[in-house]
Amino acid sequence: MKSFYIETFGCQMNVHDSEKVIGTLVARGYRQVETPEEAELVLYNTCSIRDKAEQKVFSRLSQFKRSGNGKVFGVLGCVAQQEGERIFEKAPHVGLVCGSASYNRLPELLVQIENGGRKVTGLDLDTDDTFETPLTRRDNPHRAFITIIEGCDKSCAYCVVPYTRGPERSRTSASVMEEARQLALVGYTEVQLLGQNVNSYRDPSPSAWDFATLLARIAEIPGLHRVRFTTSHPRDFGKEIVDAIDANPVLCDQVHLPVQSGSTQVLGRMQRLYTRDEYMRRIEWMKSARRSIAISTDIIVGFPGETEADFEQTLSLLDEVEYDSIFSFKYSPRPNTPALRLVGQVPEEEKGRRLTIVQEKQRAIQIRRNTRVVGSVQEVLVEGYNRATCQWIGRTSQNRVLNFTHSNGDGKSLLGGYLPVRVTRAGPNSLAGESVL
Ligand code: 5AD
Ligand code: SF4
């Protein structure tokens, strides 16, 4: 039996793609191993969103320049699509390069590899396909990812995704519903719907459901207790999504709505297709919902031409929204993207300074926000146990980590169950508490 090792970088889409790739390989008789040393086939599912992410795969590959004899190395995902055959020049020991839009061809490409083929590629981006397989090997026993839409039709000036994942392709609502029903039947209670821009989901079948309809229907599937989705683009995020969350508690009270910058001028140069005011209108919909919706975002600092005054707009937006959490990044110039041609590149040192300021401000906001829920009782899905602290690890519907003790334990594992937990302490990134059962 042939053995393979896979390491995944990047977003949840990539994590889920790897689950599908693993299933495809296992069905072909491959056995997954824990280290690259043991494997005959070594795969890296890569990310190229920022330069640092891209460099990771080349640093991994360089470790095996000499010791990789006899192994086949494969580069999958976004770096594969972006760099294509140039990867064979940079790393001559690589035998397979395949982007995510070509994963449907993986079985065929594997046959070529098995027959001694080298420099095997799957780089077609011009595809109507989405990569679906019933063979998916899900890693998390409680929460399952479901891809509903692949690719992206937006053209944010900084972003590689349109070039690495291709144009938008939605799955039919029937196939998404069927997958969600099957997952519920085998015991999953939480599903997370994935897409680069879930809001532009459009059912290609005659029923033509939009995203809010799909969301509402999935939340009605018996057995599902939590439904989340990511990522939303503010331009396409409609009030009907907030209404759907208000209407059904199965839809988690959590929305990730990347803003990128608080300055309308910068948003214009980023080609984000909304102003600060338009973004804030969406925040207002969520803040005036009946349920208390946790909001998170992505921030880029140091986009070309970002002045100190623009940056201060981002800081004031953080104060105004009071996000529950943020992901913040220094702008990283990416190949092929329009932002490369913009004047006013911000020096690295200045980007670093701005990033630190953003992160310190947000840390204080999170301590403040998390402190407000101390004393409340929250339902958690129990996702793990920490032996060092003797605490269970739970996750609230708002996607906060809540570590808790459970005193009347009868030795039974709580994993995968839902429990009410009283919050007793708050930190910037997590809560602590005790179960009230
Ligand atoms: N530089 C820095 N951050 C980026 N992101 C996307 N492209 C870049 C880039 N070139 C960030 C955005 C996006 C998140 C997934 O990554 O904030 O929402
Ligand atoms: Fe990275 Fe974007 Fe590709 Fe996800 S889609 S792996 S974040 S480059």
PDB file of N, CA, C and O in Angstrom, residues 296-347:
ATOM      1  N   SER A 296     -16.990  39.612  13.691  1.00  0.00           N
ATOM      2  CA  SER A 296     -15.531  39.627  13.552  1.00  0.00           C
ATOM      3  C   SER A 296     -15.179  40.183  12.180  1.00  0.00           C
ATOM      4  O   SER A 296     -16.044  40.323  11.314  1.00  0.00           O
ATOM      5  N   THR A 297     -13.882  40.512  12.009  1.00  0.00           N
ATOM      6  CA  THR A 297     -13.496  41.138  10.738  1.00  0.00           C
ATOM      7  C   THR A 297     -12.042  40.855  10.406  1.00  0.00           C
ATOM      8  O   THR A 297     -11.305  40.275  11.210  1.00  0.00           O
ATOM      9  N   ASP A 298     -11.649  41.250   9.193  1.00  0.00           N
ATOM     10  CA  ASP A 298     -10.248  41.240   8.759  1.00  0.00           C
ATOM     11  C   ASP A 298      -9.832  42.678   8.493  1.00  0.00           C
ATOM     12  O   ASP A 298     -10.613  43.456   7.931  1.00  0.00           O
ATOM     13  N   ILE A 299      -8.605  43.004   8.882  1.00  0.00           N
ATOM     14  CA  ILE A 299      -8.057  44.352   8.674  1.00  0.00           C
ATOM     15  C   ILE A 299      -6.713  44.238   7.962  1.00  0.00           C
ATOM     16  O   ILE A 299      -5.895  43.390   8.328  1.00  0.00           O
ATOM     17  N   ILE A 300      -6.512  45.077   6.969  1.00  0.00           N
ATOM     18  CA  ILE A 300      -5.185  45.191   6.353  1.00  0.00           C
ATOM     19  C   ILE A 300      -4.624  46.573   6.692  1.00  0.00           C
ATOM     20  O   ILE A 300      -5.312  47.575   6.481  1.00  0.00           O
ATOM     21  N   VAL A 301      -3.404  46.613   7.225  1.00  0.00           N
ATOM     22  CA  VAL A 301      -2.773  47.921   7.448  1.00  0.00           C
ATOM     23  C   VAL A 301      -1.671  48.118   6.416  1.00  0.00           C
ATOM     24  O   VAL A 301      -1.071  47.158   5.931  1.00  0.00           O
ATOM     25  N   GLY A 302      -1.444  49.398   6.076  1.00  0.00           N
ATOM     26  CA  GLY A 302      -0.331  49.726   5.177  1.00  0.00           C
ATOM     27  C   GLY A 302      -0.617  49.434   3.718  1.00  0.00           C
ATOM     28  O   GLY A 302       0.312  49.195   2.941  1.00  0.00           O
ATOM     29  N   PHE A 303      -1.899  49.455   3.329  1.00  0.00           N
ATOM     30  CA  PHE A 303      -2.212  49.343   1.900  1.00  0.00           C
ATOM     31  C   PHE A 303      -1.601  50.562   1.194  1.00  0.00           C
ATOM     32  O   PHE A 303      -1.534  51.645   1.787  1.00  0.00           O
ATOM     33  N   PRO A 304      -1.135  50.410  -0.072  1.00  0.00           N
ATOM     34  CA  PRO A 304      -0.480  51.542  -0.743  1.00  0.00           C
ATOM     35  C   PRO A 304      -1.304  52.822  -0.645  1.00  0.00           C
ATOM     36  O   PRO A 304      -2.512  52.816  -0.914  1.00  0.00           O
ATOM     37  N   GLY A 305      -0.649  53.876  -0.238  1.00  0.00           N
ATOM     38  CA  GLY A 305      -1.313  55.177  -0.142  1.00  0.00           C
ATOM     39  C   GLY A 305      -2.046  55.394   1.168  1.00  0.00           C
ATOM     40  O   GLY A 305      -2.653  56.456   1.364  1.00  0.00           O
ATOM     41  N   GLU A 306      -2.025  54.426   2.083  1.00  0.00           N
ATOM     42  CA  GLU A 306      -2.714  54.611   3.375  1.00  0.00           C
ATOM     43  C   GLU A 306      -1.964  55.667   4.190  1.00  0.00           C
ATOM     44  O   GLU A 306      -0.819  55.447   4.598  1.00  0.00           O
ATOM     45  N   THR A 307      -2.607  56.797   4.409  1.00  0.00           N
ATOM     46  CA  THR A 307      -1.975  57.870   5.185  1.00  0.00           C
ATOM     47  C   THR A 307      -2.247  57.635   6.675  1.00  0.00           C
ATOM     48  O   THR A 307      -3.052  56.767   7.037  1.00  0.00           O
ATOM     49  N   GLU A 308      -1.607  58.446   7.484  1.00  0.00           N
ATOM     50  CA  GLU A 308      -1.846  58.374   8.926  1.00  0.00           C
ATOM     51  C   GLU A 308      -3.331  58.645   9.219  1.00  0.00           C
ATOM     52  O   GLU A 308      -3.944  57.979  10.051  1.00  0.00           O
ATOM     53  N   ALA A 309      -3.912  59.598   8.451  1.00  0.00           N
ATOM     54  CA  ALA A 309      -5.332  59.929   8.674  1.00  0.00           C
ATOM     55  C   ALA A 309      -6.226  58.746   8.278  1.00  0.00           C
ATOM     56  O   ALA A 309      -7.209  58.444   8.963  1.00  0.00           O
ATOM     57  N   ASP A 310      -5.878  58.050   7.172  1.00  0.00           N
ATOM     58  CA  ASP A 310      -6.637  56.846   6.782  1.00  0.00           C
ATOM     59  C   ASP A 310      -6.551  55.798   7.893  1.00  0.00           C
ATOM     60  O   ASP A 310      -7.544  55.174   8.271  1.00  0.00           O
ATOM     61  N   PHE A 311      -5.328  55.625   8.392  1.00  0.00           N
ATOM     62  CA  PHE A 311      -5.111  54.613   9.424  1.00  0.00           C
ATOM     63  C   PHE A 311      -5.949  54.941  10.664  1.00  0.00           C
ATOM     64  O   PHE A 311      -6.556  54.051  11.275  1.00  0.00           O
ATOM     65  N   GLU A 312      -6.007  56.222  10.995  1.00  0.00           N
ATOM     66  CA  GLU A 312      -6.814  56.602  12.166  1.00  0.00           C
ATOM     67  C   GLU A 312      -8.288  56.287  11.956  1.00  0.00           C
ATOM     68  O   GLU A 312      -9.025  55.990  12.900  1.00  0.00           O
ATOM     69  N   GLN A 313      -8.719  56.321  10.698  1.00  0.00           N
ATOM     70  CA  GLN A 313     -10.104  55.937  10.387  1.00  0.00           C
ATOM     71  C   GLN A 313     -10.347  54.461  10.722  1.00  0.00           C
ATOM     72  O   GLN A 313     -11.413  54.077  11.174  1.00  0.00           O
ATOM     73  N   THR A 314      -9.332  53.648  10.463  1.00  0.00           N
ATOM     74  CA  THR A 314      -9.460  52.222  10.822  1.00  0.00           C
ATOM     75  C   THR A 314      -9.569  52.077  12.334  1.00  0.00           C
ATOM     76  O   THR A 314     -10.397  51.322  12.846  1.00  0.00           O
ATOM     77  N   LEU A 315      -8.740  52.855  13.053  1.00  0.00           N
ATOM     78  CA  LEU A 315      -8.797  52.783  14.524  1.00  0.00           C
ATOM     79  C   LEU A 315     -10.166  53.235  15.031  1.00  0.00           C
ATOM     80  O   LEU A 315     -10.747  52.618  15.937  1.00  0.00           O
ATOM     81  N   SER A 316     -10.707  54.281  14.422  1.00  0.00           N
ATOM     82  CA  SER A 316     -11.999  54.771  14.921  1.00  0.00           C
ATOM     83  C   SER A 316     -13.115  53.780  14.570  1.00  0.00           C
ATOM     84  O   SER A 316     -14.089  53.627  15.302  1.00  0.00           O
ATOM     85  N   LEU A 317     -12.950  53.067  13.457  1.00  0.00           N
ATOM     86  CA  LEU A 317     -13.939  52.035  13.116  1.00  0.00           C
ATOM     87  C   LEU A 317     -13.936  50.912  14.163  1.00  0.00           C
ATOM     88  O   LEU A 317     -14.982  50.410  14.571  1.00  0.00           O
ATOM     89  N   LEU A 318     -12.731  50.537  14.606  1.00  0.00           N
ATOM     90  CA  LEU A 318     -12.648  49.488  15.632  1.00  0.00           C
ATOM     91  C   LEU A 318     -13.405  49.923  16.882  1.00  0.00           C
ATOM     92  O   LEU A 318     -14.138  49.130  17.489  1.00  0.00           O
ATOM     93  N   ASP A 319     -13.264  51.206  17.256  1.00  0.00           N
ATOM     94  CA  ASP A 319     -13.982  51.717  18.426  1.00  0.00           C
ATOM     95  C   ASP A 319     -15.480  51.722  18.186  1.00  0.00           C
ATOM     96  O   ASP A 319     -16.274  51.406  19.066  1.00  0.00           O
ATOM     97  N   GLU A 320     -15.856  52.092  16.976  1.00  0.00           N
ATOM     98  CA  GLU A 320     -17.277  52.238  16.675  1.00  0.00           C
ATOM     99  C   GLU A 320     -17.992  50.880  16.646  1.00  0.00           C
ATOM    100  O   GLU A 320     -19.071  50.719  17.188  1.00  0.00           O
ATOM    101  N   VAL A 321     -17.351  49.898  16.009  1.00  0.00           N
ATOM    102  CA  VAL A 321     -18.011  48.587  15.869  1.00  0.00           C
ATOM    103  C   VAL A 321     -17.850  47.757  17.138  1.00  0.00           C
ATOM    104  O   VAL A 321     -18.757  47.025  17.525  1.00  0.00           O
ATOM    105  N   GLU A 322     -16.696  47.840  17.780  1.00  0.00           N
ATOM    106  CA  GLU A 322     -16.360  46.966  18.911  1.00  0.00           C
ATOM    107  C   GLU A 322     -16.503  45.502  18.518  1.00  0.00           C
ATOM    108  O   GLU A 322     -17.387  44.780  18.999  1.00  0.00           O
ATOM    109  N   TYR A 323     -15.638  45.069  17.625  1.00  0.00           N
ATOM    110  CA  TYR A 323     -15.676  43.676  17.153  1.00  0.00           C
ATOM    111  C   TYR A 323     -15.392  42.705  18.291  1.00  0.00           C
ATOM    112  O   TYR A 323     -14.654  43.015  19.229  1.00  0.00           O
ATOM    113  N   ASP A 324     -15.942  41.506  18.150  1.00  0.00           N
ATOM    114  CA  ASP A 324     -15.648  40.441  19.110  1.00  0.00           C
ATOM    115  C   ASP A 324     -14.278  39.845  18.861  1.00  0.00           C
ATOM    116  O   ASP A 324     -13.629  39.365  19.781  1.00  0.00           O
ATOM    117  N   SER A 325     -13.855  39.839  17.596  1.00  0.00           N
ATOM    118  CA  SER A 325     -12.475  39.442  17.297  1.00  0.00           C
ATOM    119  C   SER A 325     -12.106  39.960  15.911  1.00  0.00           C
ATOM    120  O   SER A 325     -12.986  40.242  15.097  1.00  0.00           O
ATOM    121  N   ILE A 326     -10.802  40.091  15.692  1.00  0.00           N
ATOM    122  CA  ILE A 326     -10.344  40.524  14.358  1.00  0.00           C
ATOM    123  C   ILE A 326      -9.111  39.714  13.951  1.00  0.00           C
ATOM    124  O   ILE A 326      -8.402  39.168  14.801  1.00  0.00           O
ATOM    125  N   PHE A 327      -8.900  39.626  12.653  1.00  0.00           N
ATOM    126  CA  PHE A 327      -7.642  39.125  12.100  1.00  0.00           C
ATOM    127  C   PHE A 327      -7.005  40.317  11.405  1.00  0.00           C
ATOM    128  O   PHE A 327      -7.661  40.954  10.570  1.00  0.00           O
ATOM    129  N   SER A 328      -5.767  40.646  11.759  1.00  0.00           N
ATOM    130  CA  SER A 328      -5.166  41.838  11.163  1.00  0.00           C
ATOM    131  C   SER A 328      -3.832  41.493  10.519  1.00  0.00           C
ATOM    132  O   SER A 328      -3.086  40.649  11.017  1.00  0.00           O
ATOM    133  N   PHE A 329      -3.565  42.133   9.386  1.00  0.00           N
ATOM    134  CA  PHE A 329      -2.413  41.786   8.563  1.00  0.00           C
ATOM    135  C   PHE A 329      -1.734  43.039   8.035  1.00  0.00           C
ATOM    136  O   PHE A 329      -2.393  44.044   7.772  1.00  0.00           O
ATOM    137  N   LYS A 330      -0.419  42.909   7.809  1.00  0.00           N
ATOM    138  CA  LYS A 330       0.295  43.940   7.053  1.00  0.00           C
ATOM    139  C   LYS A 330       0.053  43.666   5.578  1.00  0.00           C
ATOM    140  O   LYS A 330       0.105  42.499   5.148  1.00  0.00           O
ATOM    141  N   TYR A 331      -0.197  44.709   4.811  1.00  0.00           N
ATOM    142  CA  TYR A 331      -0.375  44.519   3.371  1.00  0.00           C
ATOM    143  C   TYR A 331       0.855  43.830   2.787  1.00  0.00           C
ATOM    144  O   TYR A 331       1.985  44.208   3.074  1.00  0.00           O
ATOM    145  N   SER A 332       0.613  42.813   1.982  1.00  0.00           N
ATOM    146  CA  SER A 332       1.702  42.075   1.341  1.00  0.00           C
ATOM    147  C   SER A 332       1.485  42.111  -0.167  1.00  0.00           C
ATOM    148  O   SER A 332       0.443  41.639  -0.645  1.00  0.00           O
ATOM    149  N   PRO A 333       2.415  42.706  -0.929  1.00  0.00           N
ATOM    150  CA  PRO A 333       2.226  42.791  -2.386  1.00  0.00           C
ATOM    151  C   PRO A 333       2.189  41.391  -3.002  1.00  0.00           C
ATOM    152  O   PRO A 333       3.046  40.568  -2.689  1.00  0.00           O
ATOM    153  N   ARG A 334       1.196  41.123  -3.830  1.00  0.00           N
ATOM    154  CA  ARG A 334       1.032  39.790  -4.419  1.00  0.00           C
ATOM    155  C   ARG A 334       1.132  39.844  -5.938  1.00  0.00           C
ATOM    156  O   ARG A 334       0.688  40.819  -6.559  1.00  0.00           O
ATOM    157  N   PRO A 335       1.678  38.776  -6.513  1.00  0.00           N
ATOM    158  CA  PRO A 335       1.831  38.736  -7.969  1.00  0.00           C
ATOM    159  C   PRO A 335       0.497  38.907  -8.690  1.00  0.00           C
ATOM    160  O   PRO A 335      -0.534  38.455  -8.174  1.00  0.00           O
ATOM    161  N   ASN A 336       0.521  39.538  -9.817  1.00  0.00           N
ATOM    162  CA  ASN A 336      -0.649  39.721 -10.715  1.00  0.00           C
ATOM    163  C   ASN A 336      -1.692  40.720 -10.233  1.00  0.00           C
ATOM    164  O   ASN A 336      -2.605  41.073 -10.955  1.00  0.00           O
ATOM    165  N   THR A 337      -1.605  41.175  -8.971  1.00  0.00           N
ATOM    166  CA  THR A 337      -2.701  41.985  -8.433  1.00  0.00           C
ATOM    167  C   THR A 337      -2.549  43.466  -8.826  1.00  0.00           C
ATOM    168  O   THR A 337      -1.424  43.972  -8.906  1.00  0.00           O
ATOM    169  N   PRO A 338      -3.670  44.157  -9.051  1.00  0.00           N
ATOM    170  CA  PRO A 338      -3.624  45.566  -9.451  1.00  0.00           C
ATOM    171  C   PRO A 338      -2.906  46.473  -8.447  1.00  0.00           C
ATOM    172  O   PRO A 338      -2.306  47.479  -8.841  1.00  0.00           O
ATOM    173  N   ALA A 339      -2.935  46.133  -7.166  1.00  0.00           N
ATOM    174  CA  ALA A 339      -2.325  47.014  -6.152  1.00  0.00           C
ATOM    175  C   ALA A 339      -0.821  47.155  -6.332  1.00  0.00           C
ATOM    176  O   ALA A 339      -0.218  48.105  -5.823  1.00  0.00           O
ATOM    177  N   LEU A 340      -0.217  46.203  -7.062  1.00  0.00           N
ATOM    178  CA  LEU A 340       1.234  46.289  -7.296  1.00  0.00           C
ATOM    179  C   LEU A 340       1.593  47.588  -7.993  1.00  0.00           C
ATOM    180  O   LEU A 340       2.681  48.116  -7.814  1.00  0.00           O
ATOM    181  N   ARG A 341       0.656  48.070  -8.810  1.00  0.00           N
ATOM    182  CA  ARG A 341       0.960  49.269  -9.613  1.00  0.00           C
ATOM    183  C   ARG A 341       0.634  50.567  -8.889  1.00  0.00           C
ATOM    184  O   ARG A 341       0.867  51.641  -9.403  1.00  0.00           O
ATOM    185  N   LEU A 342       0.068  50.470  -7.696  1.00  0.00           N
ATOM    186  CA  LEU A 342      -0.317  51.692  -6.973  1.00  0.00           C
ATOM    187  C   LEU A 342       0.920  52.373  -6.392  1.00  0.00           C
ATOM    188  O   LEU A 342       1.856  51.697  -5.943  1.00  0.00           O
ATOM    189  N   VAL A 343       0.872  53.692  -6.385  1.00  0.00           N
ATOM    190  CA  VAL A 343       1.989  54.408  -5.775  1.00  0.00           C
ATOM    191  C   VAL A 343       1.752  54.504  -4.265  1.00  0.00           C
ATOM    192  O   VAL A 343       0.644  54.253  -3.783  1.00  0.00           O
ATOM    193  N   GLY A 344       2.828  54.861  -3.563  1.00  0.00           N
ATOM    194  CA  GLY A 344       2.696  55.099  -2.120  1.00  0.00           C
ATOM    195  C   GLY A 344       2.799  53.841  -1.287  1.00  0.00           C
ATOM    196  O   GLY A 344       2.066  53.682  -0.306  1.00  0.00           O
ATOM    197  N   GLN A 345       3.717  52.927  -1.672  1.00  0.00           N
ATOM    198  CA  GLN A 345       3.927  51.731  -0.849  1.00  0.00           C
ATOM    199  C   GLN A 345       4.384  52.185   0.544  1.00  0.00           C
ATOM    200  O   GLN A 345       5.195  53.097   0.673  1.00  0.00           O
ATOM    201  N   VAL A 346       3.840  51.594   1.571  1.00  0.00           N
ATOM    202  CA  VAL A 346       4.154  51.982   2.959  1.00  0.00           C
ATOM    203  C   VAL A 346       5.349  51.144   3.431  1.00  0.00           C
ATOM    204  O   VAL A 346       5.352  49.925   3.235  1.00  0.00           O
ATOM    205  N   PRO A 347       6.369  51.773   4.033  1.00  0.00           N
ATOM    206  CA  PRO A 347       7.541  51.003   4.484  1.00  0.00           C
ATOM    207  C   PRO A 347       7.157  49.903   5.482  1.00  0.00           C
ATOM    208  O   PRO A 347       6.234  50.084   6.285  1.00  0.00           O
TER     209      PRO A 347
END
